[in-house]
């Protein structure tokens, strides 16, 4: 997943170095955000905003790894505060099967849903990504926005990334 996510970001911006990304939702149990964070640590001038309630915050091992690799990390609990500052919003679902439990509609915990309000705050060239499936963390009207690439570019990137990996494994001499 992290490889296709990096490829999606690269296709959109023509680079990885220098991007800023908000990773939103269940960061403690979300495997995709952990892998993507690790991979982003290999690039220069990266800024990551971890946006989650305290009960689903990114684990310390990833934060320590990122710090060691010079990634600027900020933790907030309100996507509205930083939506205008990022190139990428990477939304995740709540991993209930892995024990996470919080109500995204309880704004006492923070604000973690992508809706029309967030669209209005975002940069014109920013993108919204999601590893899918989604479960209410992105409202349906967001799907039609050109910045929502989770049902278009991100899926295509998955196809091409998997094809390239299979080719490298099964027919490296070609």
mmCIF file of N, CA and C in Angstrom, residues 22 25 50 73 84 116 122 138:
data_model
loop_
_atom_site.group_PDB
_atom_site.id
_atom_site.type_symbol
_atom_site.label_atom_id
_atom_site.label_comp_id
_atom_site.label_asym_id
_atom_site.label_seq_id
_atom_site.Cartn_x
_atom_site.Cartn_y
_atom_site.Cartn_z
ATOM 1 N N UNK A 22 -1.176 15.274 6.018
ATOM 2 C CA UNK A 22 -1.946 15.037 7.237
ATOM 3 C C UNK A 22 -2.406 13.594 7.212
ATOM 4 N N UNK A 25 -7.094 10.013 11.558
ATOM 5 C CA UNK A 25 -7.948 8.926 12.013
ATOM 6 C C UNK A 25 -7.248 7.995 12.979
ATOM 7 N N UNK A 50 0.026 14.400 12.346
ATOM 8 C CA UNK A 50 -0.775 13.269 12.808
ATOM 9 C C UNK A 50 -2.032 13.850 13.453
ATOM 10 N N UNK A 73 7.333 16.533 12.584
ATOM 11 C CA UNK A 73 6.076 15.902 12.977
ATOM 12 C C UNK A 73 5.331 16.816 13.941
ATOM 13 N N UNK A 84 -5.501 23.511 5.400
ATOM 14 C CA UNK A 84 -5.022 24.481 4.411
ATOM 15 C C UNK A 84 -3.505 24.446 4.241
ATOM 16 N N UNK A 116 -17.486 18.852 3.357
ATOM 17 C CA UNK A 116 -17.421 20.089 2.569
ATOM 18 C C UNK A 116 -16.633 21.188 3.280
ATOM 19 N N UNK A 122 -9.018 23.369 2.016
ATOM 20 C CA UNK A 122 -7.856 22.765 1.351
ATOM 21 C C UNK A 122 -7.291 23.630 0.232
ATOM 22 N N UNK A 138 -15.237 9.871 5.405
ATOM 23 C CA UNK A 138 -15.299 10.831 4.306
ATOM 24 C C UNK A 138 -16.758 10.876 3.866
#
